[in-house]
Amino acid sequence: NAGVTQTPKFQVLKTGQSMTLQCAQDMNHEYMSWYRQDPGMGLRLIHYSVGAGITDQGEVPNGYNVSRSTTEDFPLRLLSAAPSQTSVYFCASGQRRGYEQYFGPGTRLTVT
Amino acid sequence: EDQVTQSPEALRLQEGESSSLNCSYTVSGLRGLFWYRQDPGKGPEFLFTLYSAGEEKEKERLKATLTKKESFLHITAPKPEDSATYLCAVQAITGGGNKLTFGTGTQLKVEL
């Protein structure tokens, strides 16, 4: 199993540009989440999904959209990038609530 | 609001010098407490899940314990390869999805 994969690994955007961060898992997990990690703040939840077709907002959802058309994929869209979205983004998946989650390798995003 | 505080922020040990990392938490009903290890430039790697006070889990040189207010990660006779940032996270009984609330981590450096 590849586990949780994320692409791209690095990305530089200009303010106002849009892009999609890709996340895929091959463990047939129902739960998938997106977190951002900023220095001194810990990981914070952006959006999550409890199954295909079901998504909801996390702690810091503004400026991001998600969709979940398949169990395997959970892309994160930045609609109009802002410097405040400069961060490292991690996708995670888990079998069920209360069980461990597995994280991808991350995408380092810089918005200039 | 769920909160996680980890101490110390950074810890430097000599090889073989045992120590403990602390994770204090407040949560409206604990579903689970999770420990992760994160190496520079990588995603968090799952270590342990603890569910109830008094529970202990062990893996190689690491042992995690849980009380009603805090968790400890004990490192016995550490080696340089144990150097990493150790993250603690909690999941509440209430709330949607698989949300984890993270602390900011303890950066551990083990020297020869």
PDB file of C-alpha atoms in Angstrom:
ATOM      1  CA  ASN A   1       0.000   0.000   0.000  1.00  0.00           C
ATOM      2  CA  ALA A   2       1.183   3.510  -0.814  1.00  0.00           C
ATOM      3  CA  GLY A   3      -0.822   4.890   2.137  1.00  0.00           C
ATOM      4  CA  VAL A   4      -1.654   8.604   1.813  1.00  0.00           C
ATOM      5  CA  THR A   5      -0.106  10.431  -1.127  1.00  0.00           C
ATOM      6  CA  GLN A   6      -0.061  14.178  -1.794  1.00  0.00           C
ATOM      7  CA  THR A   7       0.915  16.234  -4.815  1.00  0.00           C
ATOM      8  CA  PRO A   8       2.646  18.528  -5.415  1.00  0.00           C
ATOM      9  CA  LYS A   9       5.371  18.473  -2.766  1.00  0.00           C
ATOM     10  CA  PHE A  10       6.192  22.167  -3.233  1.00  0.00           C
ATOM     11  CA  GLN A  11       4.253  25.016  -4.837  1.00  0.00           C
ATOM     12  CA  VAL A  12       4.729  28.760  -5.209  1.00  0.00           C
ATOM     13  CA  LEU A  13       1.704  30.886  -6.103  1.00  0.00           C
ATOM     14  CA  LYS A  14       1.120  34.554  -6.665  1.00  0.00           C
ATOM     15  CA  THR A  15      -1.624  36.319  -4.702  1.00  0.00           C
ATOM     16  CA  GLY A  16      -4.977  35.749  -6.372  1.00  0.00           C
ATOM     17  CA  GLN A  17      -4.040  32.568  -8.204  1.00  0.00           C
ATOM     18  CA  SER A  18      -6.012  29.376  -7.650  1.00  0.00           C
ATOM     19  CA  MET A  19      -4.800  25.801  -7.394  1.00  0.00           C
ATOM     20  CA  THR A  20      -5.754  22.331  -6.189  1.00  0.00           C
ATOM     21  CA  LEU A  21      -3.763  20.227  -3.753  1.00  0.00           C
ATOM     22  CA  GLN A  22      -4.263  16.550  -4.442  1.00  0.00           C
ATOM     23  CA  CYS A  23      -4.665  13.820  -1.816  1.00  0.00           C
ATOM     24  CA  ALA A  24      -5.280  10.125  -2.342  1.00  0.00           C
ATOM     25  CA  GLN A  25      -5.364   7.075  -0.076  1.00  0.00           C
ATOM     26  CA  ASP A  26      -5.471   3.381  -0.915  1.00  0.00           C
ATOM     27  CA  MET A  27      -6.548   2.020   2.477  1.00  0.00           C
ATOM     28  CA  ASN A  28     -10.309   2.290   1.861  1.00  0.00           C
ATOM     29  CA  HIS A  29     -10.647   4.742   4.764  1.00  0.00           C
ATOM     30  CA  GLU A  30     -13.963   6.566   5.179  1.00  0.00           C
ATOM     31  CA  TYR A  31     -12.569   9.563   7.048  1.00  0.00           C
ATOM     32  CA  MET A  32     -10.277  12.071   5.346  1.00  0.00           C
ATOM     33  CA  SER A  33      -9.089  15.458   6.565  1.00  0.00           C
ATOM     34  CA  TRP A  34      -6.962  18.430   5.595  1.00  0.00           C
ATOM     35  CA  TYR A  35      -4.743  20.185   8.133  1.00  0.00           C
ATOM     36  CA  ARG A  36      -2.370  23.113   7.882  1.00  0.00           C
ATOM     37  CA  GLN A  37       0.762  23.409   9.983  1.00  0.00           C
ATOM     38  CA  ASP A  38       2.214  26.799  10.881  1.00  0.00           C
ATOM     39  CA  PRO A  39       5.170  27.538  13.171  1.00  0.00           C
ATOM     40  CA  GLY A  40       4.152  27.795  16.816  1.00  0.00           C
ATOM     41  CA  MET A  41       0.496  26.934  16.130  1.00  0.00           C
ATOM     42  CA  GLY A  42       0.300  23.187  15.717  1.00  0.00           C
ATOM     43  CA  LEU A  43      -1.796  21.430  13.110  1.00  0.00           C
ATOM     44  CA  ARG A  44      -5.232  22.930  12.507  1.00  0.00           C
ATOM     45  CA  LEU A  45      -8.162  21.261  10.769  1.00  0.00           C
ATOM     46  CA  ILE A  46      -9.348  22.925   7.535  1.00  0.00           C
ATOM     47  CA  HIS A  47     -12.029  20.576   6.159  1.00  0.00           C
ATOM     48  CA  TYR A  48     -12.958  16.953   6.641  1.00  0.00           C
ATOM     49  CA  SER A  49     -15.054  14.218   5.054  1.00  0.00           C
ATOM     50  CA  VAL A  50     -16.760  11.208   6.624  1.00  0.00           C
ATOM     51  CA  GLY A  51     -17.402   9.486   3.298  1.00  0.00           C
ATOM     52  CA  ALA A  52     -17.869  10.014  -0.415  1.00  0.00           C
ATOM     53  CA  GLY A  53     -20.200  12.939  -1.053  1.00  0.00           C
ATOM     54  CA  ILE A  54     -20.025  14.224   2.552  1.00  0.00           C
ATOM     55  CA  THR A  55     -17.790  17.115   3.615  1.00  0.00           C
ATOM     56  CA  ASP A  56     -17.807  19.656   6.419  1.00  0.00           C
ATOM     57  CA  GLN A  57     -15.805  22.596   7.734  1.00  0.00           C
ATOM     58  CA  GLY A  58     -13.104  22.370  10.312  1.00  0.00           C
ATOM     59  CA  GLU A  59     -11.447  25.053  12.405  1.00  0.00           C
ATOM     60  CA  VAL A  60      -9.979  27.261   9.635  1.00  0.00           C
ATOM     61  CA  PRO A  61     -12.060  26.728   6.435  1.00  0.00           C
ATOM     62  CA  ASN A  62     -12.087  30.237   4.938  1.00  0.00           C
ATOM     63  CA  GLY A  63     -10.504  30.453   1.492  1.00  0.00           C
ATOM     64  CA  TYR A  64     -10.597  26.701   0.889  1.00  0.00           C
ATOM     65  CA  ASN A  65     -13.029  24.327  -0.827  1.00  0.00           C
ATOM     66  CA  VAL A  66     -13.193  20.546  -0.823  1.00  0.00           C
ATOM     67  CA  SER A  67     -15.182  17.800  -2.498  1.00  0.00           C
ATOM     68  CA  ARG A  68     -15.195  14.028  -2.139  1.00  0.00           C
ATOM     69  CA  SER A  69     -16.498  12.220  -5.203  1.00  0.00           C
ATOM     70  CA  THR A  70     -14.694   8.934  -4.451  1.00  0.00           C
ATOM     71  CA  THR A  71     -13.512   7.173  -1.300  1.00  0.00           C
ATOM     72  CA  GLU A  72      -9.895   7.453  -2.452  1.00  0.00           C
ATOM     73  CA  ASP A  73      -9.544  11.143  -3.338  1.00  0.00           C
ATOM     74  CA  PHE A  74      -9.982  14.333  -1.340  1.00  0.00           C
ATOM     75  CA  PRO A  75      -8.658  17.431  -3.173  1.00  0.00           C
ATOM     76  CA  LEU A  76      -8.281  20.829  -1.493  1.00  0.00           C
ATOM     77  CA  ARG A  77      -8.897  23.905  -3.615  1.00  0.00           C
ATOM     78  CA  LEU A  78      -7.528  27.369  -2.941  1.00  0.00           C
ATOM     79  CA  LEU A  79      -9.888  29.757  -4.690  1.00  0.00           C
ATOM     80  CA  SER A  80      -7.818  32.965  -4.594  1.00  0.00           C
ATOM     81  CA  ALA A  81      -4.503  32.489  -2.837  1.00  0.00           C
ATOM     82  CA  ALA A  82      -3.429  34.941  -0.129  1.00  0.00           C
ATOM     83  CA  PRO A  83      -0.061  35.287   1.671  1.00  0.00           C
ATOM     84  CA  SER A  84      -1.815  34.122   4.879  1.00  0.00           C
ATOM     85  CA  GLN A  85      -2.241  30.718   3.209  1.00  0.00           C
ATOM     86  CA  THR A  86       1.513  30.180   3.108  1.00  0.00           C
ATOM     87  CA  SER A  87       1.833  26.980   5.123  1.00  0.00           C
ATOM     88  CA  VAL A  88       2.488  23.256   5.026  1.00  0.00           C
ATOM     89  CA  TYR A  89      -0.639  21.266   4.192  1.00  0.00           C
ATOM     90  CA  PHE A  90      -1.217  17.699   5.330  1.00  0.00           C
ATOM     91  CA  CYS A  91      -3.901  15.278   4.279  1.00  0.00           C
ATOM     92  CA  ALA A  92      -4.879  12.485   6.663  1.00  0.00           C
ATOM     93  CA  SER A  93      -7.127   9.447   6.500  1.00  0.00           C
ATOM     94  CA  GLY A  94      -8.593   7.148   9.133  1.00  0.00           C
ATOM     95  CA  GLN A  95     -10.713   4.040   9.272  1.00  0.00           C
ATOM     96  CA  ARG A  96     -13.247   5.354  11.755  1.00  0.00           C
ATOM     97  CA  ARG A  97     -13.744   7.971  14.452  1.00  0.00           C
ATOM     98  CA  GLY A  98     -11.509   7.430  17.452  1.00  0.00           C
ATOM     99  CA  TYR A  99      -8.964   5.378  15.572  1.00  0.00           C
ATOM    100  CA  GLU A 100      -5.527   6.482  14.425  1.00  0.00           C
ATOM    101  CA  GLN A 101      -5.152   8.669  11.352  1.00  0.00           C
ATOM    102  CA  TYR A 102      -2.391   8.369   8.795  1.00  0.00           C
ATOM    103  CA  PHE A 103      -0.826  11.478   7.338  1.00  0.00           C
ATOM    104  CA  GLY A 104       0.581  12.177   3.914  1.00  0.00           C
ATOM    105  CA  PRO A 105       4.039  13.689   3.310  1.00  0.00           C
ATOM    106  CA  GLY A 106       2.698  17.234   2.994  1.00  0.00           C
ATOM    107  CA  THR A 107       2.639  20.076   0.464  1.00  0.00           C
ATOM    108  CA  ARG A 108       4.713  23.164   1.223  1.00  0.00           C
ATOM    109  CA  LEU A 109       2.890  26.176  -0.248  1.00  0.00           C
ATOM    110  CA  THR A 110       4.274  29.681  -0.544  1.00  0.00           C
ATOM    111  CA  VAL A 111       2.057  32.572  -1.645  1.00  0.00           C
ATOM    112  CA  THR A 112       3.884  35.731  -2.701  1.00  0.00           C
TER     113      THR A 112
ATOM    114  CA  GLU B   1     -12.805  24.521  23.619  1.00  0.00           C
ATOM    115  CA  ASP B   2     -10.375  21.604  23.476  1.00  0.00           C
ATOM    116  CA  GLN B   3      -6.779  22.492  24.316  1.00  0.00           C
ATOM    117  CA  VAL B   4      -3.456  20.659  24.297  1.00  0.00           C
ATOM    118  CA  THR B   5      -0.253  21.990  25.856  1.00  0.00           C
ATOM    119  CA  GLN B   6       3.059  20.206  25.442  1.00  0.00           C
ATOM    120  CA  SER B   7       6.211  20.704  27.487  1.00  0.00           C
ATOM    121  CA  PRO B   8       9.043  21.259  27.205  1.00  0.00           C
ATOM    122  CA  GLU B   9       9.115  22.954  23.801  1.00  0.00           C
ATOM    123  CA  ALA B  10      12.588  21.561  23.195  1.00  0.00           C
ATOM    124  CA  LEU B  11      14.676  18.904  24.925  1.00  0.00           C
ATOM    125  CA  ARG B  12      18.290  17.956  24.420  1.00  0.00           C
ATOM    126  CA  LEU B  13      19.438  14.577  25.780  1.00  0.00           C
ATOM    127  CA  GLN B  14      22.626  12.600  25.722  1.00  0.00           C
ATOM    128  CA  GLU B  15      22.370   9.116  24.253  1.00  0.00           C
ATOM    129  CA  GLY B  16      21.135   6.783  27.006  1.00  0.00           C
ATOM    130  CA  GLU B  17      19.725   9.624  29.155  1.00  0.00           C
ATOM    131  CA  SER B  18      16.072   8.777  29.843  1.00  0.00           C
ATOM    132  CA  SER B  19      13.411  11.489  30.137  1.00  0.00           C
ATOM    133  CA  SER B  20       9.708  12.252  29.754  1.00  0.00           C
ATOM    134  CA  LEU B  21       7.643  14.543  27.563  1.00  0.00           C
ATOM    135  CA  ASN B  22       4.425  16.001  28.932  1.00  0.00           C
ATOM    136  CA  CYS B  23       1.057  16.595  27.251  1.00  0.00           C
ATOM    137  CA  SER B  24      -1.621  18.382  29.298  1.00  0.00           C
ATOM    138  CA  TYR B  25      -5.105  18.510  27.872  1.00  0.00           C
ATOM    139  CA  THR B  26      -8.603  19.821  28.441  1.00  0.00           C
ATOM    140  CA  VAL B  27     -11.397  18.275  26.421  1.00  0.00           C
ATOM    141  CA  SER B  28     -15.147  17.927  26.759  1.00  0.00           C
ATOM    142  CA  GLY B  29     -15.063  14.150  27.058  1.00  0.00           C
ATOM    143  CA  LEU B  30     -12.021  12.292  25.750  1.00  0.00           C
ATOM    144  CA  ARG B  31     -12.495   9.804  22.930  1.00  0.00           C
ATOM    145  CA  GLY B  32      -8.761   9.270  22.431  1.00  0.00           C
ATOM    146  CA  LEU B  33      -5.305  10.756  22.945  1.00  0.00           C
ATOM    147  CA  PHE B  34      -2.783  10.261  20.163  1.00  0.00           C
ATOM    148  CA  TRP B  35       0.990  10.520  19.990  1.00  0.00           C
ATOM    149  CA  TYR B  36       2.768  11.166  16.709  1.00  0.00           C
ATOM    150  CA  ARG B  37       6.390  11.538  15.697  1.00  0.00           C
ATOM    151  CA  GLN B  38       7.326  14.074  13.007  1.00  0.00           C
ATOM    152  CA  ASP B  39      10.688  14.225  11.258  1.00  0.00           C
ATOM    153  CA  PRO B  40      11.754  17.435   9.463  1.00  0.00           C
ATOM    154  CA  GLY B  41       9.997  17.807   6.102  1.00  0.00           C
ATOM    155  CA  LYS B  42       7.774  14.764   6.687  1.00  0.00           C
ATOM    156  CA  GLY B  43       4.209  14.110   7.755  1.00  0.00           C
ATOM    157  CA  PRO B  44       3.325  13.010  11.304  1.00  0.00           C
ATOM    158  CA  GLU B  45       3.859   9.287  11.922  1.00  0.00           C
ATOM    159  CA  PHE B  46       1.426   7.536  14.256  1.00  0.00           C
ATOM    160  CA  LEU B  47       2.853   6.098  17.485  1.00  0.00           C
ATOM    161  CA  PHE B  48       0.129   5.404  20.069  1.00  0.00           C
ATOM    162  CA  THR B  49      -3.536   5.812  20.939  1.00  0.00           C
ATOM    163  CA  LEU B  50      -4.664   5.923  24.583  1.00  0.00           C
ATOM    164  CA  TYR B  51      -8.333   5.830  25.500  1.00  0.00           C
ATOM    165  CA  SER B  52      -8.714   5.824  29.275  1.00  0.00           C
ATOM    166  CA  ALA B  53      -6.860   6.909  32.416  1.00  0.00           C
ATOM    167  CA  GLY B  54      -4.371   4.312  33.585  1.00  0.00           C
ATOM    168  CA  GLU B  55      -3.746   2.940  30.118  1.00  0.00           C
ATOM    169  CA  GLU B  56      -0.148   2.420  28.956  1.00  0.00           C
ATOM    170  CA  LYS B  57       1.321   1.549  25.549  1.00  0.00           C
ATOM    171  CA  GLU B  58       4.918   0.649  24.676  1.00  0.00           C
ATOM    172  CA  LYS B  59       6.951   0.518  21.493  1.00  0.00           C
ATOM    173  CA  GLU B  60      10.703  -0.062  21.591  1.00  0.00           C
ATOM    174  CA  ARG B  61      12.185   2.739  23.761  1.00  0.00           C
ATOM    175  CA  LEU B  62       8.897   4.659  24.019  1.00  0.00           C
ATOM    176  CA  LYS B  63       6.152   4.277  26.586  1.00  0.00           C
ATOM    177  CA  ALA B  64       2.994   6.394  26.691  1.00  0.00           C
ATOM    178  CA  THR B  65       0.805   6.785  29.773  1.00  0.00           C
ATOM    179  CA  LEU B  66      -2.481   8.575  30.388  1.00  0.00           C
ATOM    180  CA  THR B  67      -4.176  10.239  33.355  1.00  0.00           C
ATOM    181  CA  LYS B  68      -7.390  12.270  33.415  1.00  0.00           C
ATOM    182  CA  LYS B  69      -5.483  15.505  32.769  1.00  0.00           C
ATOM    183  CA  GLU B  70      -2.231  14.606  31.063  1.00  0.00           C
ATOM    184  CA  SER B  71      -0.203  12.096  29.141  1.00  0.00           C
ATOM    185  CA  PHE B  72       3.495  11.327  29.327  1.00  0.00           C
ATOM    186  CA  LEU B  73       5.776   9.951  26.668  1.00  0.00           C
ATOM    187  CA  HIS B  74       8.681   8.262  28.427  1.00  0.00           C
ATOM    188  CA  ILE B  75      11.846   7.715  26.419  1.00  0.00           C
ATOM    189  CA  THR B  76      14.189   5.104  27.880  1.00  0.00           C
ATOM    190  CA  ALA B  77      17.863   5.082  26.872  1.00  0.00           C
ATOM    191  CA  PRO B  78      17.278   7.202  23.762  1.00  0.00           C
ATOM    192  CA  LYS B  79      19.392   6.956  20.628  1.00  0.00           C
ATOM    193  CA  PRO B  80      20.187   9.693  18.068  1.00  0.00           C
ATOM    194  CA  GLU B  81      17.562   8.198  15.720  1.00  0.00           C
ATOM    195  CA  ASP B  82      14.881   9.125  18.279  1.00  0.00           C
ATOM    196  CA  SER B  83      15.532  12.786  17.461  1.00  0.00           C
ATOM    197  CA  ALA B  84      12.280  14.247  16.091  1.00  0.00           C
ATOM    198  CA  THR B  85       9.337  16.418  17.079  1.00  0.00           C
ATOM    199  CA  TYR B  86       6.763  14.545  19.142  1.00  0.00           C
ATOM    200  CA  LEU B  87       3.159  15.685  18.764  1.00  0.00           C
ATOM    201  CA  CYS B  88       0.252  15.030  21.101  1.00  0.00           C
ATOM    202  CA  ALA B  89      -3.374  15.310  19.959  1.00  0.00           C
ATOM    203  CA  VAL B  90      -6.802  14.702  21.473  1.00  0.00           C
ATOM    204  CA  GLN B  91     -10.134  13.778  19.981  1.00  0.00           C
ATOM    205  CA  ALA B  92     -13.329  14.707  21.796  1.00  0.00           C
ATOM    206  CA  ILE B  93     -16.376  12.502  22.106  1.00  0.00           C
ATOM    207  CA  THR B  94     -18.540  15.277  20.667  1.00  0.00           C
ATOM    208  CA  GLY B  95     -18.065  16.989  17.329  1.00  0.00           C
ATOM    209  CA  GLY B  96     -18.034  15.787  13.785  1.00  0.00           C
ATOM    210  CA  GLY B  97     -15.599  13.926  11.648  1.00  0.00           C
ATOM    211  CA  ASN B  98     -12.266  12.758  12.910  1.00  0.00           C
ATOM    212  CA  LYS B  99     -11.000  16.092  14.214  1.00  0.00           C
ATOM    213  CA  LEU B 100      -7.775  16.072  16.194  1.00  0.00           C
ATOM    214  CA  THR B 101      -6.689  19.015  18.346  1.00  0.00           C
ATOM    215  CA  PHE B 102      -2.891  19.144  18.361  1.00  0.00           C
ATOM    216  CA  GLY B 103      -0.307  20.598  20.688  1.00  0.00           C
ATOM    217  CA  THR B 104       2.667  22.462  19.263  1.00  0.00           C
ATOM    218  CA  GLY B 105       5.043  19.586  19.936  1.00  0.00           C
ATOM    219  CA  THR B 106       8.281  18.845  21.777  1.00  0.00           C
ATOM    220  CA  GLN B 107      11.420  18.980  19.647  1.00  0.00           C
ATOM    221  CA  LEU B 108      13.758  16.241  20.901  1.00  0.00           C
ATOM    222  CA  LYS B 109      17.457  16.136  20.067  1.00  0.00           C
ATOM    223  CA  VAL B 110      19.500  13.126  21.191  1.00  0.00           C
ATOM    224  CA  GLU B 111      23.255  13.557  20.990  1.00  0.00           C
ATOM    225  CA  LEU B 112      26.093  11.051  21.057  1.00  0.00           C
TER     226      LEU B 112
END
